[in-house]
Amino acid sequence: MRDGFAFSCSFKVRYAEIDGQKVVFNSRYLEYADAAVSEFWPWTGIEKALGAAWTETEFHVRHTTIDYLKPFVLGDTVEAFIKLGRIGTSSLTQLFHLCHAETGELHAVIEMVIVNVHLPTGKPAALSDEVRAFLETLL
């Protein structure tokens, strides 16, 4: 486990994810974050704990920064670590560390701001007190 992170998951770099230079395409790093966060939310137990309070709205990506430190190559095993950062009125910051699973070396850092959206209007919606309280337990 990585210091400060309680969750991680891992996956192998596949042939379709590399370019002619035999390194992972830059865009795939966001796909790795998406795959990891798809496992993170069920791991937290938030849907089971909150039910409709969690599923009536949805988070959409608002802003992302990626710091590419070292490329992954074919056959590497990526270990994706996730932790929550700032909880705003309608937004949440997620931090991803993409590391080499065998060496532990940090290859990329992704900071992603997601916004809670009211689906019928498509507009940002404040986090409910119930959702906020649960998210704060994950900090």
Tab-separated table of N, CA and C in Angstrom:
chain	number	residue	atom	x	y	z
A	1	MET	N	0.851	-1.182	0.000
A	1	MET	CA	0.000	0.000	0.000
A	1	MET	C	0.893	1.240	0.000
A	2	ARG	N	0.419	2.283	-0.587
A	2	ARG	CA	1.148	3.550	-0.673
A	2	ARG	C	0.731	4.448	0.480
A	3	ASP	N	1.675	5.122	1.096
A	3	ASP	CA	1.401	5.976	2.237
A	3	ASP	C	0.323	7.012	1.899
A	4	GLY	N	-0.709	7.078	2.734
A	4	GLY	CA	-1.792	8.041	2.547
A	4	GLY	C	-2.937	7.544	1.678
A	5	PHE	N	-2.800	6.366	1.113
A	5	PHE	CA	-3.831	5.796	0.242
A	5	PHE	C	-4.345	4.498	0.859
A	6	ALA	N	-5.658	4.361	0.964
A	6	ALA	CA	-6.244	3.142	1.521
A	6	ALA	C	-6.710	2.177	0.434
A	7	PHE	N	-6.793	2.643	-0.819
A	7	PHE	CA	-7.327	1.818	-1.902
A	7	PHE	C	-6.336	1.747	-3.052
A	8	SER	N	-6.259	0.564	-3.652
A	8	SER	CA	-5.538	0.408	-4.916
A	8	SER	C	-6.122	-0.775	-5.677
A	9	CYS	N	-5.889	-0.768	-6.965
A	9	CYS	CA	-6.216	-1.906	-7.822
A	9	CYS	C	-5.139	-1.970	-8.895
A	10	SER	N	-5.007	-3.103	-9.554
A	10	SER	CA	-3.944	-3.227	-10.551
A	10	SER	C	-4.445	-3.905	-11.807
A	11	PHE	N	-3.704	-3.660	-12.897
A	11	PHE	CA	-4.031	-4.231	-14.202
A	11	PHE	C	-2.787	-4.185	-15.071
A	12	LYS	N	-2.725	-5.080	-16.040
A	12	LYS	CA	-1.582	-5.166	-16.954
A	12	LYS	C	-1.772	-4.233	-18.145
A	13	VAL	N	-0.656	-3.678	-18.622
A	13	VAL	CA	-0.662	-2.898	-19.859
A	13	VAL	C	-0.824	-3.881	-21.018
A	14	ARG	N	-1.815	-3.607	-21.863
A	14	ARG	CA	-2.103	-4.484	-23.003
A	14	ARG	C	-1.503	-3.907	-24.293
A	15	TYR	N	-1.351	-4.761	-25.276
A	15	TYR	CA	-0.754	-4.372	-26.552
A	15	TYR	C	-1.489	-3.195	-27.193
A	16	ALA	N	-2.802	-3.200	-27.147
A	16	ALA	CA	-3.599	-2.142	-27.784
A	16	ALA	C	-3.402	-0.773	-27.120
A	17	GLU	N	-2.760	-0.737	-25.956
A	17	GLU	CA	-2.581	0.517	-25.221
A	17	GLU	C	-1.245	1.200	-25.503
A	18	ILE	N	-0.394	0.564	-26.324
A	18	ILE	CA	0.920	1.143	-26.597
A	18	ILE	C	0.971	1.733	-28.006
A	19	ASP	N	1.891	2.664	-28.180
A	19	ASP	CA	2.052	3.305	-29.483
A	19	ASP	C	3.272	2.739	-30.214
A	20	GLY	N	3.648	3.356	-31.313
A	20	GLY	CA	4.777	2.893	-32.117
A	20	GLY	C	6.105	2.962	-31.385
A	21	GLN	N	6.175	3.765	-30.331
A	21	GLN	CA	7.388	3.845	-29.531
A	21	GLN	C	7.386	2.803	-28.411
A	22	LYS	N	6.328	1.998	-28.374
A	22	LYS	CA	6.165	0.908	-27.407
A	22	LYS	C	5.954	1.390	-25.977
A	23	VAL	N	5.365	2.585	-25.849
A	23	VAL	CA	4.968	3.101	-24.540
A	23	VAL	C	3.461	3.350	-24.566
A	24	VAL	N	2.877	3.436	-23.390
A	24	VAL	CA	1.433	3.632	-23.287
A	24	VAL	C	1.051	5.004	-23.847
A	25	PHE	N	0.005	5.038	-24.688
A	25	PHE	CA	-0.547	6.287	-25.209
A	25	PHE	C	-0.913	7.200	-24.042
A	26	ASN	N	-0.661	8.490	-24.175
A	26	ASN	CA	-0.980	9.443	-23.113
A	26	ASN	C	-2.445	9.369	-22.689
A	27	SER	N	-3.348	9.233	-23.641
A	27	SER	CA	-4.787	9.228	-23.323
A	27	SER	C	-5.183	8.036	-22.458
A	28	ARG	N	-4.416	6.969	-22.511
A	28	ARG	CA	-4.749	5.762	-21.740
A	28	ARG	C	-4.636	5.985	-20.235
A	29	TYR	N	-3.860	6.965	-19.812
A	29	TYR	CA	-3.718	7.229	-18.382
A	29	TYR	C	-5.060	7.648	-17.776
A	30	LEU	N	-5.848	8.404	-18.540
A	30	LEU	CA	-7.194	8.755	-18.065
A	30	LEU	C	-8.102	7.534	-18.057
A	31	GLU	N	-7.912	6.636	-19.000
A	31	GLU	CA	-8.676	5.384	-18.984
A	31	GLU	C	-8.298	4.547	-17.766
A	32	TYR	N	-7.024	4.549	-17.395
A	32	TYR	CA	-6.603	3.831	-16.200
A	32	TYR	C	-7.264	4.430	-14.956
A	33	ALA	N	-7.332	5.755	-14.906
A	33	ALA	CA	-8.007	6.412	-13.772
A	33	ALA	C	-9.483	6.032	-13.747
A	34	ASP	N	-10.115	6.001	-14.904
A	34	ASP	CA	-11.534	5.639	-14.979
A	34	ASP	C	-11.757	4.195	-14.542
A	35	ALA	N	-10.902	3.293	-14.980
A	35	ALA	CA	-11.021	1.881	-14.575
A	35	ALA	C	-10.846	1.749	-13.062
A	36	ALA	N	-9.886	2.474	-12.515
A	36	ALA	CA	-9.627	2.391	-11.077
A	36	ALA	C	-10.785	2.961	-10.266
A	37	VAL	N	-11.310	4.099	-10.691
A	37	VAL	CA	-12.390	4.721	-9.920
A	37	VAL	C	-13.665	3.881	-10.009
A	38	SER	N	-13.814	3.113	-11.076
A	38	SER	CA	-14.962	2.201	-11.196
A	38	SER	C	-14.904	1.105	-10.137
A	39	GLU	N	-13.712	0.793	-9.663
A	39	GLU	CA	-13.561	-0.168	-8.568
A	39	GLU	C	-13.555	0.526	-7.207
A	40	PHE	N	-13.109	1.770	-7.188
A	40	PHE	CA	-13.016	2.523	-5.931
A	40	PHE	C	-14.380	2.740	-5.289
A	41	TRP	N	-15.365	3.231	-6.066
A	41	TRP	CA	-16.664	3.558	-5.458
A	41	TRP	C	-17.347	2.345	-4.837
A	42	PRO	N	-17.409	1.194	-5.507
A	42	PRO	CA	-17.977	0.023	-4.821
A	42	PRO	C	-17.182	-0.367	-3.569
A	43	TRP	N	-15.862	-0.226	-3.617
A	43	TRP	CA	-15.018	-0.531	-2.453
A	43	TRP	C	-15.410	0.322	-1.257
A	44	THR	N	-15.794	1.587	-1.480
A	44	THR	CA	-16.158	2.472	-0.365
A	44	THR	C	-17.441	2.040	0.321
A	45	GLY	N	-18.328	1.349	-0.401
A	45	GLY	CA	-19.620	0.953	0.153
A	45	GLY	C	-20.654	2.066	0.158
A	46	ILE	N	-20.395	3.156	-0.551
A	46	ILE	CA	-21.282	4.317	-0.496
A	46	ILE	C	-22.673	4.028	-1.045
A	47	GLU	N	-22.765	3.284	-2.137
A	47	GLU	CA	-24.091	3.013	-2.702
A	47	GLU	C	-24.931	2.167	-1.749
A	48	LYS	N	-24.323	1.173	-1.150
A	48	LYS	CA	-25.042	0.326	-0.193
A	48	LYS	C	-25.464	1.136	1.029
A	49	ALA	N	-24.591	2.017	1.495
A	49	ALA	CA	-24.869	2.804	2.699
A	49	ALA	C	-25.920	3.888	2.461
A	50	LEU	N	-25.893	4.504	1.274
A	50	LEU	CA	-26.756	5.667	1.035
A	50	LEU	C	-27.884	5.452	0.036
A	51	GLY	N	-27.802	4.425	-0.769
A	51	GLY	CA	-28.864	4.143	-1.739
A	51	GLY	C	-29.140	5.314	-2.659
A	52	ALA	N	-30.390	5.735	-2.711
A	52	ALA	CA	-30.822	6.782	-3.637
A	52	ALA	C	-30.098	8.099	-3.406
A	53	ALA	N	-29.713	8.389	-2.195
A	53	ALA	CA	-28.993	9.644	-1.934
A	53	ALA	C	-27.698	9.714	-2.742
A	54	TRP	N	-27.139	8.552	-3.071
A	54	TRP	CA	-25.916	8.499	-3.863
A	54	TRP	C	-26.208	8.375	-5.348
A	55	THR	N	-27.279	7.679	-5.719
A	55	THR	CA	-27.517	7.363	-7.130
A	55	THR	C	-28.427	8.356	-7.858
A	56	GLU	N	-29.037	9.299	-7.154
A	56	GLU	CA	-29.940	10.249	-7.817
A	56	GLU	C	-29.204	11.338	-8.586
A	57	THR	N	-27.948	11.535	-8.286
A	57	THR	CA	-27.117	12.470	-9.037
A	57	THR	C	-25.912	11.707	-9.551
A	58	GLU	N	-25.098	12.403	-10.307
A	58	GLU	CA	-23.950	11.739	-10.918
A	58	GLU	C	-22.792	12.731	-10.980
A	59	PHE	N	-21.582	12.226	-10.842
A	59	PHE	CA	-20.412	13.085	-10.970
A	59	PHE	C	-19.931	13.115	-12.413
A	60	HIS	N	-19.610	14.312	-12.891
A	60	HIS	CA	-19.014	14.494	-14.213
A	60	HIS	C	-17.651	15.141	-14.039
A	61	VAL	N	-16.722	14.782	-14.892
A	61	VAL	CA	-15.382	15.354	-14.830
A	61	VAL	C	-15.447	16.814	-15.257
A	62	ARG	N	-14.823	17.666	-14.449
A	62	ARG	CA	-14.779	19.098	-14.748
A	62	ARG	C	-13.381	19.521	-15.184
A	63	HIS	N	-12.365	18.987	-14.488
A	63	HIS	CA	-10.996	19.416	-14.772
A	63	HIS	C	-10.033	18.300	-14.378
A	64	THR	N	-9.019	18.103	-15.204
A	64	THR	CA	-8.024	17.076	-14.915
A	64	THR	C	-6.627	17.600	-15.236
A	65	THR	N	-5.683	17.276	-14.377
A	65	THR	CA	-4.272	17.521	-14.687
A	65	THR	C	-3.537	16.199	-14.560
A	66	ILE	N	-2.588	15.999	-15.448
A	66	ILE	CA	-1.793	14.772	-15.434
A	66	ILE	C	-0.324	15.161	-15.463
A	67	ASP	N	0.432	14.614	-14.539
A	67	ASP	CA	1.874	14.786	-14.527
A	67	ASP	C	2.472	13.442	-14.936
A	68	TYR	N	2.985	13.376	-16.170
A	68	TYR	CA	3.594	12.159	-16.693
A	68	TYR	C	5.051	12.117	-16.238
A	69	LEU	N	5.384	11.182	-15.377
A	69	LEU	CA	6.736	11.104	-14.842
A	69	LEU	C	7.597	10.085	-15.562
A	70	LYS	N	7.008	8.948	-15.920
A	70	LYS	CA	7.736	7.878	-16.602
A	70	LYS	C	6.703	7.017	-17.327
A	71	PRO	N	6.950	6.656	-18.577
A	71	PRO	CA	5.947	5.869	-19.300
A	71	PRO	C	5.859	4.423	-18.821
A	72	PHE	N	4.659	3.890	-18.931
A	72	PHE	CA	4.474	2.453	-18.780
A	72	PHE	C	4.712	1.820	-20.142
A	73	VAL	N	5.134	0.555	-20.138
A	73	VAL	CA	5.375	-0.173	-21.379
A	73	VAL	C	4.593	-1.488	-21.352
A	74	LEU	N	4.532	-2.111	-22.505
A	74	LEU	CA	3.826	-3.379	-22.645
A	74	LEU	C	4.273	-4.376	-21.583
A	75	GLY	N	3.293	-4.983	-20.909
A	75	GLY	CA	3.576	-5.997	-19.901
A	75	GLY	C	3.722	-5.478	-18.490
A	76	ASP	N	3.911	-4.162	-18.332
A	76	ASP	CA	3.958	-3.606	-16.981
A	76	ASP	C	2.641	-3.846	-16.274
A	77	THR	N	2.695	-3.992	-14.969
A	77	THR	CA	1.478	-4.023	-14.167
A	77	THR	C	1.360	-2.677	-13.480
A	78	VAL	N	0.247	-2.006	-13.753
A	78	VAL	CA	-0.040	-0.697	-13.181
A	78	VAL	C	-0.799	-0.908	-11.880
A	79	GLU	N	-0.356	-0.259	-10.827
A	79	GLU	CA	-1.132	-0.236	-9.588
A	79	GLU	C	-1.632	1.188	-9.426
A	80	ALA	N	-2.950	1.323	-9.434
A	80	ALA	CA	-3.593	2.634	-9.344
A	80	ALA	C	-4.075	2.860	-7.919
A	81	PHE	N	-3.576	3.911	-7.306
A	81	PHE	CA	-3.973	4.307	-5.954
A	81	PHE	C	-4.902	5.509	-6.064
A	82	ILE	N	-5.936	5.542	-5.231
A	82	ILE	CA	-6.885	6.657	-5.251
A	82	ILE	C	-7.141	7.123	-3.829
A	83	LYS	N	-7.211	8.445	-3.689
A	83	LYS	CA	-7.705	9.014	-2.442
A	83	LYS	C	-8.465	10.289	-2.779
A	84	LEU	N	-9.367	10.645	-1.884
A	84	LEU	CA	-10.143	11.864	-2.063
A	84	LEU	C	-9.383	13.030	-1.465
A	85	GLY	N	-9.580	14.186	-2.084
A	85	GLY	CA	-8.987	15.421	-1.591
A	85	GLY	C	-10.080	16.354	-1.110
A	86	ARG	N	-10.100	17.510	-1.643
A	86	ARG	CA	-11.042	18.544	-1.238
A	86	ARG	C	-12.479	18.179	-1.587
A	87	ILE	N	-13.373	18.423	-0.645
A	87	ILE	CA	-14.808	18.286	-0.885
A	87	ILE	C	-15.378	19.694	-0.913
A	88	GLY	N	-15.895	20.098	-2.069
A	88	GLY	CA	-16.475	21.431	-2.220
A	88	GLY	C	-17.980	21.400	-2.051
A	89	THR	N	-18.632	22.473	-2.450
A	89	THR	CA	-20.093	22.556	-2.361
A	89	THR	C	-20.746	21.534	-3.277
A	90	SER	N	-20.273	21.491	-4.526
A	90	SER	CA	-20.825	20.537	-5.493
A	90	SER	C	-19.733	19.689	-6.138
A	91	SER	N	-18.509	19.857	-5.698
A	91	SER	CA	-17.398	19.159	-6.359
A	91	SER	C	-16.577	18.338	-5.369
A	92	LEU	N	-15.737	17.511	-5.958
A	92	LEU	CA	-14.884	16.605	-5.203
A	92	LEU	C	-13.588	16.461	-5.985
A	93	THR	N	-12.468	16.476	-5.287
A	93	THR	CA	-11.173	16.267	-5.939
A	93	THR	C	-10.686	14.858	-5.619
A	94	GLN	N	-10.268	14.158	-6.679
A	94	GLN	CA	-9.713	12.820	-6.544
A	94	GLN	C	-8.246	12.870	-6.945
A	95	LEU	N	-7.398	12.166	-6.211
A	95	LEU	CA	-5.981	12.080	-6.541
A	95	LEU	C	-5.648	10.632	-6.875
A	96	PHE	N	-4.987	10.453	-8.011
A	96	PHE	CA	-4.578	9.132	-8.484
A	96	PHE	C	-3.055	9.094	-8.568
A	97	HIS	N	-2.456	8.049	-8.036
A	97	HIS	CA	-1.047	7.761	-8.262
A	97	HIS	C	-1.005	6.470	-9.066
A	98	LEU	N	-0.439	6.529	-10.253
A	98	LEU	CA	-0.275	5.336	-11.079
A	98	LEU	C	1.169	4.887	-10.941
A	99	CYS	N	1.334	3.729	-10.325
A	99	CYS	CA	2.661	3.219	-9.986
A	99	CYS	C	2.922	1.895	-10.690
A	100	HIS	N	4.196	1.568	-10.826
A	100	HIS	CA	4.593	0.253	-11.315
A	100	HIS	C	4.382	-0.720	-10.157
A	101	ALA	N	3.575	-1.741	-10.370
A	101	ALA	CA	3.193	-2.644	-9.280
A	101	ALA	C	4.379	-3.396	-8.685
A	102	GLU	N	5.359	-3.736	-9.508
A	102	GLU	CA	6.499	-4.506	-8.998
A	102	GLU	C	7.531	-3.624	-8.300
A	103	THR	N	7.822	-2.461	-8.863
A	103	THR	CA	8.891	-1.616	-8.319
A	103	THR	C	8.369	-0.562	-7.348
A	104	GLY	N	7.066	-0.245	-7.436
A	104	GLY	CA	6.493	0.813	-6.617
A	104	GLY	C	6.763	2.207	-7.152
A	105	GLU	N	7.515	2.295	-8.250
A	105	GLU	CA	7.885	3.597	-8.804
A	105	GLU	C	6.647	4.346	-9.324
A	106	LEU	N	6.581	5.620	-8.993
A	106	LEU	CA	5.478	6.478	-9.418
A	106	LEU	C	5.689	6.885	-10.873
A	107	HIS	N	4.707	6.576	-11.729
A	107	HIS	CA	4.797	6.893	-13.154
A	107	HIS	C	3.950	8.095	-13.544
A	108	ALA	N	2.821	8.317	-12.865
A	108	ALA	CA	1.962	9.448	-13.214
A	108	ALA	C	1.118	9.843	-12.014
A	109	VAL	N	0.845	11.140	-11.937
A	109	VAL	CA	-0.037	11.686	-10.912
A	109	VAL	C	-1.174	12.382	-11.633
A	110	ILE	N	-2.396	12.032	-11.263
A	110	ILE	CA	-3.577	12.642	-11.872
A	110	ILE	C	-4.411	13.273	-10.776
A	111	GLU	N	-4.766	14.528	-10.984
A	111	GLU	CA	-5.709	15.197	-10.092
A	111	GLU	C	-6.958	15.495	-10.911
A	112	MET	N	-8.088	15.039	-10.416
A	112	MET	CA	-9.340	15.149	-11.160
A	112	MET	C	-10.407	15.796	-10.289
A	113	VAL	N	-10.977	16.877	-10.787
A	113	VAL	CA	-12.094	17.530	-10.116
A	113	VAL	C	-13.372	17.061	-10.794
A	114	ILE	N	-14.260	16.493	-9.990
A	114	ILE	CA	-15.544	16.031	-10.512
A	114	ILE	C	-16.653	16.843	-9.855
A	115	VAL	N	-17.727	17.064	-10.622
A	115	VAL	CA	-18.830	17.895	-10.149
A	115	VAL	C	-20.103	17.066	-10.082
A	116	ASN	N	-20.804	17.193	-8.972
A	116	ASN	CA	-22.090	16.533	-8.767
A	116	ASN	C	-23.126	17.214	-9.669
A	117	VAL	N	-23.782	16.453	-10.524
A	117	VAL	CA	-24.696	17.006	-11.518
A	117	VAL	C	-26.107	16.474	-11.311
A	118	HIS	N	-27.076	17.385	-11.345
A	118	HIS	CA	-28.493	17.025	-11.349
A	118	HIS	C	-28.814	16.593	-12.775
A	119	LEU	N	-29.111	15.321	-12.965
A	119	LEU	CA	-29.223	14.764	-14.309
A	119	LEU	C	-30.310	15.401	-15.173
A	120	PRO	N	-31.518	15.672	-14.663
A	120	PRO	CA	-32.537	16.259	-15.541
A	120	PRO	C	-32.146	17.632	-16.111
A	121	THR	N	-31.408	18.436	-15.341
A	121	THR	CA	-31.049	19.775	-15.821
A	121	THR	C	-29.622	19.845	-16.353
A	122	GLY	N	-28.783	18.888	-15.961
A	122	GLY	CA	-27.387	18.920	-16.378
A	122	GLY	C	-26.574	19.988	-15.671
A	123	LYS	N	-27.111	20.538	-14.594
A	123	LYS	CA	-26.436	21.617	-13.867
A	123	LYS	C	-25.827	21.093	-12.565
A	124	PRO	N	-24.763	21.758	-12.113
A	124	PRO	CA	-24.159	21.350	-10.831
A	124	PRO	C	-25.182	21.404	-9.700
A	125	ALA	N	-25.067	20.451	-8.796
A	125	ALA	CA	-25.970	20.378	-7.647
A	125	ALA	C	-25.135	20.203	-6.385
A	126	ALA	N	-25.517	20.915	-5.335
A	126	ALA	CA	-24.811	20.791	-4.062
A	126	ALA	C	-24.876	19.349	-3.565
A	127	LEU	N	-23.794	18.912	-2.938
A	127	LEU	CA	-23.784	17.590	-2.322
A	127	LEU	C	-24.755	17.593	-1.153
A	128	SER	N	-25.522	16.526	-1.028
A	128	SER	CA	-26.423	16.432	0.124
A	128	SER	C	-25.586	16.269	1.388
A	129	ASP	N	-26.179	16.622	2.524
A	129	ASP	CA	-25.479	16.472	3.803
A	129	ASP	C	-25.079	15.022	4.039
A	130	GLU	N	-25.951	14.102	3.642
A	130	GLU	CA	-25.709	12.671	3.827
A	130	GLU	C	-24.501	12.204	3.004
A	131	VAL	N	-24.453	12.634	1.731
A	131	VAL	CA	-23.334	12.264	0.868
A	131	VAL	C	-22.044	12.899	1.383
A	132	ARG	N	-22.109	14.175	1.729
A	132	ARG	CA	-20.935	14.877	2.247
A	132	ARG	C	-20.371	14.179	3.489
A	133	ALA	N	-21.249	13.805	4.405
A	133	ALA	CA	-20.799	13.146	5.633
A	133	ALA	C	-20.086	11.836	5.320
A	134	PHE	N	-20.620	11.071	4.376
A	134	PHE	CA	-19.978	9.802	4.013
A	134	PHE	C	-18.618	10.072	3.368
A	135	LEU	N	-18.570	11.029	2.439
A	135	LEU	CA	-17.319	11.340	1.757
A	135	LEU	C	-16.248	11.798	2.743
A	136	GLU	N	-16.650	12.529	3.744
A	136	GLU	CA	-15.682	13.016	4.730
A	136	GLU	C	-15.038	11.871	5.511
A	137	THR	N	-15.741	10.737	5.630
A	137	THR	CA	-15.133	9.581	6.308
A	137	THR	C	-14.017	8.956	5.468
A	138	LEU	N	-13.984	9.285	4.177
A	138	LEU	CA	-12.991	8.712	3.274
A	138	LEU	C	-11.726	9.579	3.167
A	139	LEU	N	-11.760	10.747	3.763
A	139	LEU	CA	-10.584	11.642	3.666
A	139	LEU	C	-9.417	11.127	4.484
